[in-house]
XYZ file of C-alpha atoms in Angstrom:
593
model
C -56.459 -59.806 9.882
C -59.677 -61.232 11.198
C -61.529 -60.785 7.900
C -58.942 -62.587 5.824
C -58.635 -65.329 8.460
C -62.109 -65.918 8.618
C -62.618 -65.630 4.852
C -59.417 -68.437 4.665
C -61.683 -70.853 7.355
C -65.228 -70.309 5.569
C -66.082 -73.544 4.168
C -68.675 -71.733 2.052
C -66.223 -69.929 0.290
C -66.015 -71.478 -2.943
C -63.679 -70.614 -5.987
C -65.704 -67.962 -7.431
C -66.254 -66.132 -4.150
C -62.278 -66.488 -3.700
C -61.820 -64.943 -7.101
C -64.434 -62.076 -5.913
C -62.509 -61.454 -2.834
C -59.549 -61.133 -4.418
C -60.606 -58.840 -7.250
C -62.855 -56.873 -4.833
C -60.044 -56.293 -2.491
C -57.782 -55.078 -5.306
C -60.238 -52.714 -6.731
C -61.166 -50.981 -3.209
C -57.885 -51.187 -1.124
C -55.375 -51.014 -3.960
C -56.789 -49.239 -7.078
C -58.275 -46.302 -5.312
C -54.901 -45.347 -4.111
C -52.860 -45.453 -6.924
C -51.216 -42.266 -7.636
C -48.778 -40.521 -9.964
C -47.764 -36.989 -10.586
C -50.542 -35.308 -12.585
C -52.207 -31.954 -13.697
C -55.257 -32.871 -11.833
C -58.677 -32.048 -13.385
C -61.047 -35.032 -14.078
C -61.426 -38.392 -16.068
C -58.184 -40.175 -16.911
C -56.025 -37.003 -15.871
C -56.688 -38.532 -12.389
C -54.572 -41.696 -12.145
C -56.622 -43.927 -9.967
C -59.561 -43.475 -12.266
C -57.591 -45.718 -14.836
C -56.347 -48.554 -11.819
C -60.259 -48.752 -10.929
C -61.433 -49.553 -14.317
C -58.561 -52.011 -15.138
C -60.108 -54.109 -11.963
C -63.581 -53.372 -12.714
C -63.169 -54.980 -16.200
C -61.279 -57.887 -14.373
C -64.444 -58.341 -12.463
C -66.662 -58.269 -15.255
C -64.428 -60.799 -17.201
C -64.377 -63.162 -14.483
C -68.345 -62.928 -14.612
C -68.718 -63.583 -17.922
C -66.544 -66.952 -17.630
C -68.690 -67.863 -14.569
C -72.146 -67.187 -16.756
C -70.306 -69.613 -19.472
C -69.141 -72.036 -17.273
C -72.428 -72.262 -15.059
C -74.800 -71.778 -17.797
C -76.761 -69.468 -16.020
C -76.891 -65.560 -15.421
C -78.410 -64.267 -12.336
C -79.842 -60.900 -12.423
C -81.791 -58.220 -10.144
C -85.859 -58.284 -10.167
C -85.740 -54.960 -11.742
C -82.623 -55.543 -13.868
C -84.443 -54.184 -17.316
C -85.788 -50.902 -15.732
C -82.164 -50.155 -14.524
C -80.758 -51.391 -17.810
C -82.921 -48.057 -19.219
C -80.341 -45.513 -17.938
C -77.611 -47.004 -20.303
C -79.768 -47.794 -22.865
C -81.504 -44.262 -23.232
C -78.151 -42.685 -23.022
C -77.123 -45.188 -25.734
C -80.260 -44.252 -28.083
C -80.389 -40.389 -27.302
C -76.524 -40.266 -28.098
C -77.434 -41.672 -31.483
C -80.012 -39.432 -32.355
C -78.775 -36.256 -31.159
C -76.556 -34.348 -33.664
C -73.473 -32.166 -31.621
C -71.864 -35.285 -30.119
C -68.246 -34.944 -28.960
C -66.672 -38.188 -30.310
C -64.062 -38.181 -27.219
C -66.859 -37.441 -24.341
C -69.367 -39.517 -26.126
C -66.771 -42.464 -25.901
C -65.917 -41.874 -22.593
C -69.724 -41.172 -21.085
C -71.066 -44.286 -22.424
C -67.943 -46.444 -21.640
C -68.687 -45.348 -17.891
C -72.298 -45.697 -17.786
C -72.094 -49.176 -20.032
C -69.282 -50.462 -17.975
C -71.097 -49.578 -14.355
C -74.102 -51.375 -15.471
C -71.991 -54.131 -16.514
C -70.108 -54.308 -13.028
C -73.611 -54.108 -11.251
C -74.700 -57.164 -12.877
C -71.166 -58.901 -13.035
C -71.290 -58.815 -8.889
C -74.319 -60.837 -9.033
C -72.462 -63.813 -10.812
C -70.224 -64.650 -7.774
C -73.161 -65.809 -5.777
C -72.196 -64.140 -2.176
C -74.101 -65.526 0.880
C -75.349 -62.576 3.246
C -72.264 -63.276 5.412
C -70.079 -62.838 2.655
C -71.963 -59.549 1.654
C -71.653 -58.408 4.914
C -67.585 -58.984 4.839
C -67.820 -56.738 1.404
C -68.861 -54.114 3.698
C -65.908 -54.257 5.929
C -63.529 -54.200 2.850
C -65.374 -50.844 1.815
C -65.030 -49.604 5.581
C -61.124 -50.458 5.244
C -61.020 -48.497 2.096
C -62.793 -45.497 4.039
C -59.970 -45.767 6.690
C -57.143 -45.762 4.411
C -58.827 -42.732 2.764
C -59.560 -40.940 5.750
C -56.128 -41.463 7.029
C -54.532 -39.793 3.838
C -56.953 -37.089 4.792
C -55.512 -36.777 8.279
C -52.333 -36.784 6.824
C -52.980 -33.928 4.324
C -53.857 -31.642 7.207
C -51.144 -31.881 9.477
C -48.232 -32.061 7.451
C -46.237 -30.881 4.478
C -45.728 -32.863 1.770
C -45.102 -36.525 2.883
C -44.611 -39.480 0.583
C -45.151 -37.182 -2.562
C -45.001 -40.208 -4.750
C -47.939 -41.942 -2.977
C -49.941 -39.279 -1.248
C -51.472 -36.347 -3.194
C -50.067 -32.990 -1.575
C -52.694 -30.608 -0.281
C -51.215 -26.748 -0.572
C -54.174 -25.498 1.763
C -53.618 -28.690 4.138
C -57.289 -29.804 3.719
C -58.514 -33.046 3.330
C -58.526 -34.294 -0.231
C -57.591 -37.687 -0.133
C -56.423 -39.242 -3.250
C -59.581 -37.781 -5.173
C -57.630 -34.309 -4.855
C -60.621 -32.591 -4.498
C -61.882 -31.871 -0.931
C -65.866 -32.097 -1.494
C -65.646 -35.589 -2.906
C -63.455 -36.764 -0.160
C -66.042 -35.093 2.494
C -69.014 -36.993 0.635
C -67.022 -40.639 0.489
C -66.355 -39.909 4.294
C -69.869 -39.186 4.792
C -70.800 -42.584 2.977
C -68.007 -44.073 5.210
C -69.350 -42.870 8.394
C -72.765 -43.840 7.345
C -71.300 -47.263 7.078
C -70.090 -47.619 10.328
C -73.234 -46.816 12.003
C -74.803 -48.990 9.570
C -72.495 -51.937 10.610
C -73.296 -51.302 14.165
C -75.587 -54.390 15.394
C -74.508 -56.096 12.292
C -73.713 -59.734 13.126
C -69.903 -59.158 12.982
C -69.879 -56.518 15.216
C -72.494 -58.150 17.795
C -69.802 -61.250 18.256
C -67.537 -57.952 19.826
C -64.370 -59.158 18.233
C -62.027 -56.255 19.464
C -60.603 -55.869 16.387
C -63.915 -55.210 14.625
C -64.992 -52.666 17.315
C -61.492 -51.164 16.974
C -61.825 -50.528 13.161
C -65.460 -48.889 13.600
C -64.178 -46.507 16.697
C -61.051 -45.422 14.650
C -63.092 -44.977 11.397
C -65.889 -43.317 12.437
C -63.253 -40.759 14.646
C -61.137 -40.067 11.261
C -64.043 -39.988 8.672
C -65.937 -37.343 11.289
C -62.536 -35.578 11.048
C -62.489 -35.152 7.573
C -65.922 -33.942 6.914
C -65.714 -31.098 9.896
C -62.374 -30.042 8.856
C -63.031 -29.842 5.211
C -65.446 -27.134 5.304
C -67.845 -29.133 2.854
C -71.628 -28.316 2.711
C -72.386 -31.258 0.683
C -70.536 -33.531 2.960
C -72.187 -31.819 6.107
C -75.667 -32.153 4.591
C -75.079 -35.557 3.370
C -74.208 -37.099 6.576
C -76.673 -35.296 8.213
C -79.472 -36.895 6.246
C -77.884 -39.984 6.132
C -77.547 -40.467 9.935
C -81.239 -38.918 10.470
C -82.479 -41.624 8.098
C -80.334 -44.222 9.679
C -81.443 -43.715 13.233
C -85.172 -43.512 12.026
C -85.047 -46.934 10.547
C -82.665 -49.032 12.780
C -83.204 -47.516 16.328
C -84.483 -51.027 17.557
C -81.210 -52.286 16.514
C -79.299 -49.832 18.142
C -81.317 -50.284 21.075
C -79.629 -53.873 21.593
C -76.282 -52.385 20.641
C -75.912 -49.549 23.050
C -72.339 -49.980 24.285
C -70.644 -50.276 20.353
C -73.266 -47.403 19.517
C -71.968 -45.370 22.380
C -68.210 -45.978 21.711
C -69.123 -44.851 17.753
C -71.004 -41.920 18.930
C -67.998 -40.549 21.063
C -65.653 -41.286 18.478
C -67.651 -39.658 16.058
C -67.864 -36.327 18.177
C -64.268 -36.577 19.068
C -63.311 -36.464 15.464
C -65.867 -33.670 14.596
C -64.759 -31.540 17.331
C -61.046 -32.143 16.473
C -61.824 -30.893 12.753
C -64.323 -28.152 14.064
C -61.992 -25.142 12.646
C -63.649 -26.179 9.417
C -67.207 -25.728 10.698
C -67.212 -21.836 10.397
C -66.001 -22.234 6.717
C -69.063 -24.329 6.246
C -71.370 -21.864 7.563
C -69.954 -19.280 5.615
C -70.767 -21.759 2.410
C -73.864 -22.104 3.459
C -74.599 -18.476 3.690
C -73.289 -17.669 0.452
C -75.354 -20.498 -1.710
C -78.339 -18.181 -0.772
C -76.675 -14.596 -2.016
C -73.913 -14.974 -4.585
C -73.291 -18.690 -5.269
C -72.664 -18.899 -9.097
C -74.349 -21.998 -9.493
C -77.482 -20.168 -9.726
C -76.449 -18.471 -12.534
C -75.198 -22.025 -13.980
C -78.577 -23.146 -13.331
C -80.507 -20.371 -14.915
C -78.453 -20.725 -18.484
C -78.581 -24.408 -18.133
C -82.321 -24.328 -17.819
C -82.483 -21.985 -21.342
C -80.314 -24.725 -22.985
C -82.645 -27.467 -22.215
C -85.812 -25.694 -23.459
C -84.027 -25.473 -26.826
C -83.461 -29.278 -27.290
C -86.081 -30.804 -24.595
C -86.302 -34.034 -25.833
C -83.083 -35.668 -27.282
C -80.797 -32.777 -25.831
C -77.698 -31.391 -27.515
C -75.522 -34.337 -27.712
C -73.143 -36.115 -25.470
C -70.203 -34.050 -24.795
C -71.900 -30.970 -26.241
C -72.104 -29.046 -23.122
C -69.058 -26.791 -23.179
C -69.635 -25.627 -26.746
C -73.393 -24.880 -26.117
C -72.915 -23.575 -22.638
C -70.060 -21.238 -23.785
C -72.355 -20.125 -26.816
C -75.182 -19.486 -24.409
C -73.172 -17.560 -22.007
C -71.967 -15.137 -24.591
C -75.806 -14.662 -25.757
C -76.917 -14.092 -22.102
C -73.994 -11.778 -20.852
C -74.630 -9.677 -24.226
C -78.081 -8.930 -23.316
C -77.071 -8.290 -19.517
C -79.374 -10.704 -18.036
C -76.529 -12.807 -16.397
C -72.759 -12.997 -16.079
C -70.434 -15.506 -14.820
C -67.537 -13.062 -14.658
C -63.938 -14.432 -14.472
C -65.387 -17.877 -14.545
C -63.337 -20.249 -16.537
C -64.820 -22.595 -19.342
C -67.482 -24.958 -17.747
C -67.479 -28.920 -18.482
C -70.676 -29.739 -16.205
C -73.203 -27.483 -14.724
C -72.634 -28.722 -11.140
C -75.623 -30.796 -11.090
C -75.943 -34.216 -13.033
C -79.680 -34.017 -13.323
C -79.368 -30.828 -15.418
C -76.226 -32.122 -17.026
C -78.246 -34.981 -18.606
C -81.185 -32.973 -19.492
C -78.990 -30.726 -21.753
C -77.070 -33.192 -23.219
C -79.563 -35.980 -23.470
C -82.723 -34.404 -23.105
C -85.826 -35.730 -21.624
C -85.544 -39.069 -23.062
C -81.965 -39.715 -21.204
C -83.512 -38.377 -18.039
C -86.707 -41.116 -18.469
C -83.769 -43.931 -18.077
C -82.032 -41.958 -14.937
C -85.506 -41.412 -13.211
C -86.839 -45.089 -13.735
C -83.945 -46.758 -12.410
C -84.348 -44.276 -9.509
C -87.925 -45.187 -9.106
C -87.195 -48.912 -9.357
C -84.693 -48.451 -6.863
C -86.833 -46.605 -4.480
C -89.469 -49.504 -5.015
C -86.870 -51.907 -4.183
C -85.990 -50.227 -1.062
C -89.677 -50.052 0.260
C -89.837 -54.111 -0.348
C -86.912 -54.491 2.289
C -88.853 -52.785 5.184
C -87.877 -50.394 7.263
C -84.469 -51.538 9.057
C -82.658 -52.408 5.562
C -84.495 -50.289 3.445
C -83.528 -47.024 5.516
C -80.060 -48.514 6.010
C -79.503 -48.625 2.596
C -81.107 -45.553 1.464
C -79.139 -43.711 4.095
C -75.687 -45.392 2.433
C -76.889 -44.044 -0.948
C -77.733 -40.197 0.359
C -74.305 -38.692 0.226
C -72.925 -39.612 -3.090
C -76.485 -39.248 -4.826
C -76.659 -35.572 -2.966
C -73.173 -34.945 -4.115
C -74.411 -35.216 -7.935
C -76.807 -32.724 -7.493
C -74.190 -29.598 -6.653
C -71.027 -30.927 -8.458
C -69.522 -33.532 -10.582
C -68.057 -36.356 -8.241
C -68.217 -39.110 -10.977
C -66.297 -37.108 -13.349
C -63.375 -36.034 -10.952
C -63.234 -39.648 -9.430
C -64.762 -43.342 -10.425
C -64.434 -44.247 -6.626
C -67.765 -42.690 -5.959
C -69.161 -44.337 -8.851
C -68.409 -47.494 -8.086
C -69.159 -47.275 -4.369
C -72.493 -46.228 -5.427
C -73.091 -48.915 -7.450
C -71.809 -51.635 -5.142
C -74.571 -50.144 -2.727
C -76.939 -50.387 -5.493
C -75.914 -54.019 -5.784
C -76.791 -54.543 -2.020
C -80.219 -52.951 -2.551
C -81.387 -55.089 -5.418
C -79.958 -58.418 -3.801
C -83.430 -59.421 -2.533
C -85.622 -60.795 -5.408
C -82.537 -61.912 -7.973
C -83.281 -64.408 -10.085
C -81.590 -67.330 -12.059
C -81.912 -67.667 -15.793
C -80.444 -70.303 -17.777
C -78.311 -69.700 -20.619
C -78.264 -73.391 -21.949
C -81.076 -72.449 -24.667
C -78.324 -70.439 -26.510
C -76.366 -72.252 -29.340
C -72.588 -73.021 -27.871
C -71.235 -70.130 -30.282
C -73.437 -67.780 -28.831
C -72.927 -68.900 -25.415
C -69.057 -68.829 -26.067
C -69.025 -65.027 -27.221
C -69.843 -64.244 -23.553
C -66.813 -64.710 -22.082
C -64.971 -63.790 -25.081
C -66.230 -60.393 -25.441
C -65.679 -59.567 -21.586
C -62.224 -60.926 -22.182
C -61.446 -58.677 -24.952
C -63.102 -55.732 -23.336
C -60.657 -56.329 -20.203
C -57.704 -56.357 -22.556
C -58.387 -53.681 -24.674
C -59.515 -51.561 -21.390
C -56.290 -52.438 -19.584
C -54.066 -51.685 -22.679
C -55.942 -48.209 -23.412
C -55.703 -46.982 -19.654
C -52.295 -48.239 -19.228
C -51.232 -46.170 -22.188
C -53.174 -43.531 -20.743
C -51.174 -43.042 -17.510
C -48.036 -43.364 -19.718
C -49.100 -40.676 -21.564
C -49.945 -38.484 -18.389
C -46.701 -39.173 -17.270
C -45.090 -37.745 -20.410
C -47.358 -34.564 -19.923
C -45.866 -34.195 -16.446
C -42.302 -34.880 -17.592
C -42.845 -32.391 -20.627
C -43.735 -29.656 -17.921
C -40.907 -30.763 -15.589
C -38.720 -29.922 -18.621
C -39.775 -26.405 -18.724
C -41.655 -27.234 -22.045
C -38.225 -27.822 -23.745
C -38.229 -31.529 -24.396
C -41.294 -32.597 -26.631
C -40.020 -36.103 -27.054
C -41.625 -36.443 -23.719
C -45.211 -36.002 -25.649
C -44.775 -39.002 -27.814
C -46.549 -41.080 -25.387
C -49.217 -38.487 -24.788
C -49.885 -38.144 -28.515
C -50.413 -42.215 -28.749
C -53.114 -41.892 -25.812
C -56.500 -41.321 -27.542
C -57.587 -39.469 -24.057
C -54.415 -37.084 -23.977
C -53.924 -36.799 -27.998
C -55.859 -33.357 -28.233
C -54.112 -31.674 -25.237
C -50.622 -32.917 -26.174
C -51.271 -31.939 -29.937
C -51.980 -28.286 -28.666
C -48.815 -28.001 -26.538
C -46.685 -29.131 -29.152
C -48.328 -26.830 -32.016
C -48.132 -24.245 -29.769
C -44.485 -24.663 -28.726
C -43.833 -24.820 -32.425
C -45.856 -21.595 -32.859
C -43.721 -19.493 -30.824
C -40.425 -20.951 -32.063
C -41.490 -20.102 -35.533
C -42.581 -16.457 -34.256
C -39.044 -16.242 -32.613
C -37.565 -17.306 -36.429
C -39.801 -15.076 -38.439
C -41.297 -18.372 -39.949
C -45.038 -18.079 -40.143
C -45.809 -22.068 -41.157
C -46.190 -23.166 -37.882
C -48.757 -20.358 -36.699
C -50.885 -21.131 -39.727
C -50.697 -24.886 -38.693
C -51.584 -23.857 -35.266
C -54.714 -21.945 -36.415
C -55.845 -24.483 -38.906
C -55.975 -26.931 -36.245
C -57.509 -24.993 -33.349
C -60.215 -23.780 -35.740
C -61.772 -27.225 -35.828
C -61.285 -28.005 -32.099
C -62.757 -24.610 -30.763
C -66.074 -25.490 -32.280
C -66.532 -28.445 -29.613
C -63.789 -27.132 -26.903
C -64.180 -23.293 -26.484
C -61.268 -23.350 -23.967
C -59.642 -19.944 -23.023
C -56.043 -21.232 -24.026
C -57.393 -22.157 -27.478
C -58.954 -18.614 -27.903
C -55.866 -16.809 -26.581
C -53.491 -18.680 -28.669
C -55.536 -18.448 -31.850
C -55.803 -15.032 -31.656
C -51.953 -14.780 -31.437
C -51.593 -16.792 -34.485
C -53.772 -14.581 -36.354
C -52.167 -11.669 -35.441
C -48.696 -12.938 -36.323
C -50.057 -14.004 -39.650
C -51.453 -10.404 -40.279
C -54.950 -12.021 -40.084
C -56.229 -8.989 -38.106
C -59.897 -9.274 -38.833
C -60.046 -12.770 -37.679
C -57.715 -11.927 -34.838
C -60.329 -9.343 -33.718
C -63.477 -11.329 -34.182
C -61.870 -14.115 -32.012
C -60.953 -11.771 -29.257
C -64.367 -10.342 -29.301
C -66.093 -13.820 -28.973
C -63.019 -14.524 -26.175
C -63.770 -11.308 -24.129
C -67.466 -11.593 -24.298
C -67.387 -14.945 -23.180
C -64.835 -14.762 -20.269
C -65.821 -11.136 -19.002
C -63.249 -9.440 -16.869
C -60.369 -11.986 -17.808
C -57.319 -9.894 -16.888
C -54.970 -12.020 -19.380
C -57.246 -11.654 -22.361
C -57.560 -7.808 -21.613
C -53.823 -7.487 -21.283
C -53.498 -9.304 -24.890
C -55.988 -7.190 -26.558
C -54.619 -4.284 -25.038
C -51.222 -5.262 -26.823
C -52.775 -5.881 -30.124
C -54.188 -2.333 -30.045
C -50.872 -0.992 -29.014
C -49.259 -2.998 -32.108
C -52.062 -1.873 -34.244
C -51.427 1.772 -33.249
C -47.572 1.577 -33.731
C -48.123 0.104 -37.312
C -50.269 2.706 -38.271
C -47.812 5.486 -37.077
C -45.126 3.538 -38.888
C -47.263 3.427 -42.042
C -48.230 7.334 -41.910
C -44.300 7.847 -41.455
C -43.865 6.100 -45.039
C -46.472 7.557 -46.839
C -45.130 10.925 -45.552
C -41.840 9.866 -47.019
C -43.242 8.714 -50.209
C -45.043 12.013 -50.635
C -42.200 14.409 -49.836
C -40.136 12.228 -52.154
């Protein structure tokens, strides 16, 4: 309320800034909390990822219009160095041979879209005071997310159509994943301490102070209760860095700092039952954490294609193939673990798919961000570095950006703050009128296409849910999923599998043949367990026992000790034995006759 009133009274708030605050407010206070029932997972399977990108595309379009209208573009000092991150990803994706088309498109869209969003934020020409207000919007987002987490730990399903249910009663937020919730909460708690001593808090407005205290308590509760190693380590490192850099500021804000510290400790103690789980996880990481096996196999994959990598979207296939090779030699085993879409380390992920060339872009962007932080001095440099730590750390142990794009946009926004100093304005008047007109035209077209595609994706997502709620008996629900480029493959699989089993019940082998033909191509880039299993069934029913045994051997050597595969293989063996007995009986009868 206070923030809204101040914005309305601010004489420096021009139309572009008003547009910014409306869009930015929707993006962080509404879009991350859009929810509809879903199957979980990552990418567009998580509903709020679509709503976030829709609003982000509006921000980019608005910035494009401003560039055209003002005949200028505002860029940070090291914009070109930062641009190497998407540029290197694009180049390596065209050189590598094994790109998965769907993954290739999504990956490049997220990276390039993130960079465009980063550049777009500068076009609104925010003042220092207005930038501080954006931080309070992020704080408000954090408070809402923290409240979701608290509710999820204390009650059975509440408002199930609005808030994701947490079966284990742990804080998963709208991200539907406990560690991402913990890392976002670590960022939010760091932001609370960063805002202590800032002008708005120095004015001692009671609403601001209460907001800081409540957010600190709720965020620390989420972190403690989650039992998250990465969240605990992230907030520890961030606050250490923050206090080193800003101790002089805190010395002048002792009252507010003390209240926030008390609130943080109170929240942490209230969620202390999760601390034991955190300790157990830290113990396991040095003993039997599966990530060490993943990293070992991943390193071998990198050495096979060190320059340009295996191609964007190739990880699933090359990792599973290498997994079979390594496990057959007895050097390593991932046991019953399912397929892997990510090595649980973003750096290693890009080493495998994009090679050293892609990593060069990432390291260059990181290096110039570090240089920019050093130019900001101790107080601001350490403060912004602290804000970057929780999410950056999380990328080295999991895949936060793929499950939820909220951490991605949060990170990009913090980078926007980091690179504020030294930004420059370049005129676009040297461009021809037609060339200049293409800027708002392209960004507007991108927005319209993005909005349509993402809305269609969520309609398709709803179709999948309705199909499963029908007990997989109403294939008409899959029509919307088949129209979505993102869900088309999975919907096709469900439809073909359903038809195959109906065909089996009706002694019709044609659907099984069609399923086998389709899966043989898909399994080349997506070696999922359910593809292997159903392909083996299709082969068995169509009397292709050689192909059946071959695919079962691959599946069982990939997914060692998988009970479902073992049971299926036992059924095949029993069936073959019975067929052999029947054949022998027939031969004996023929001989006797």
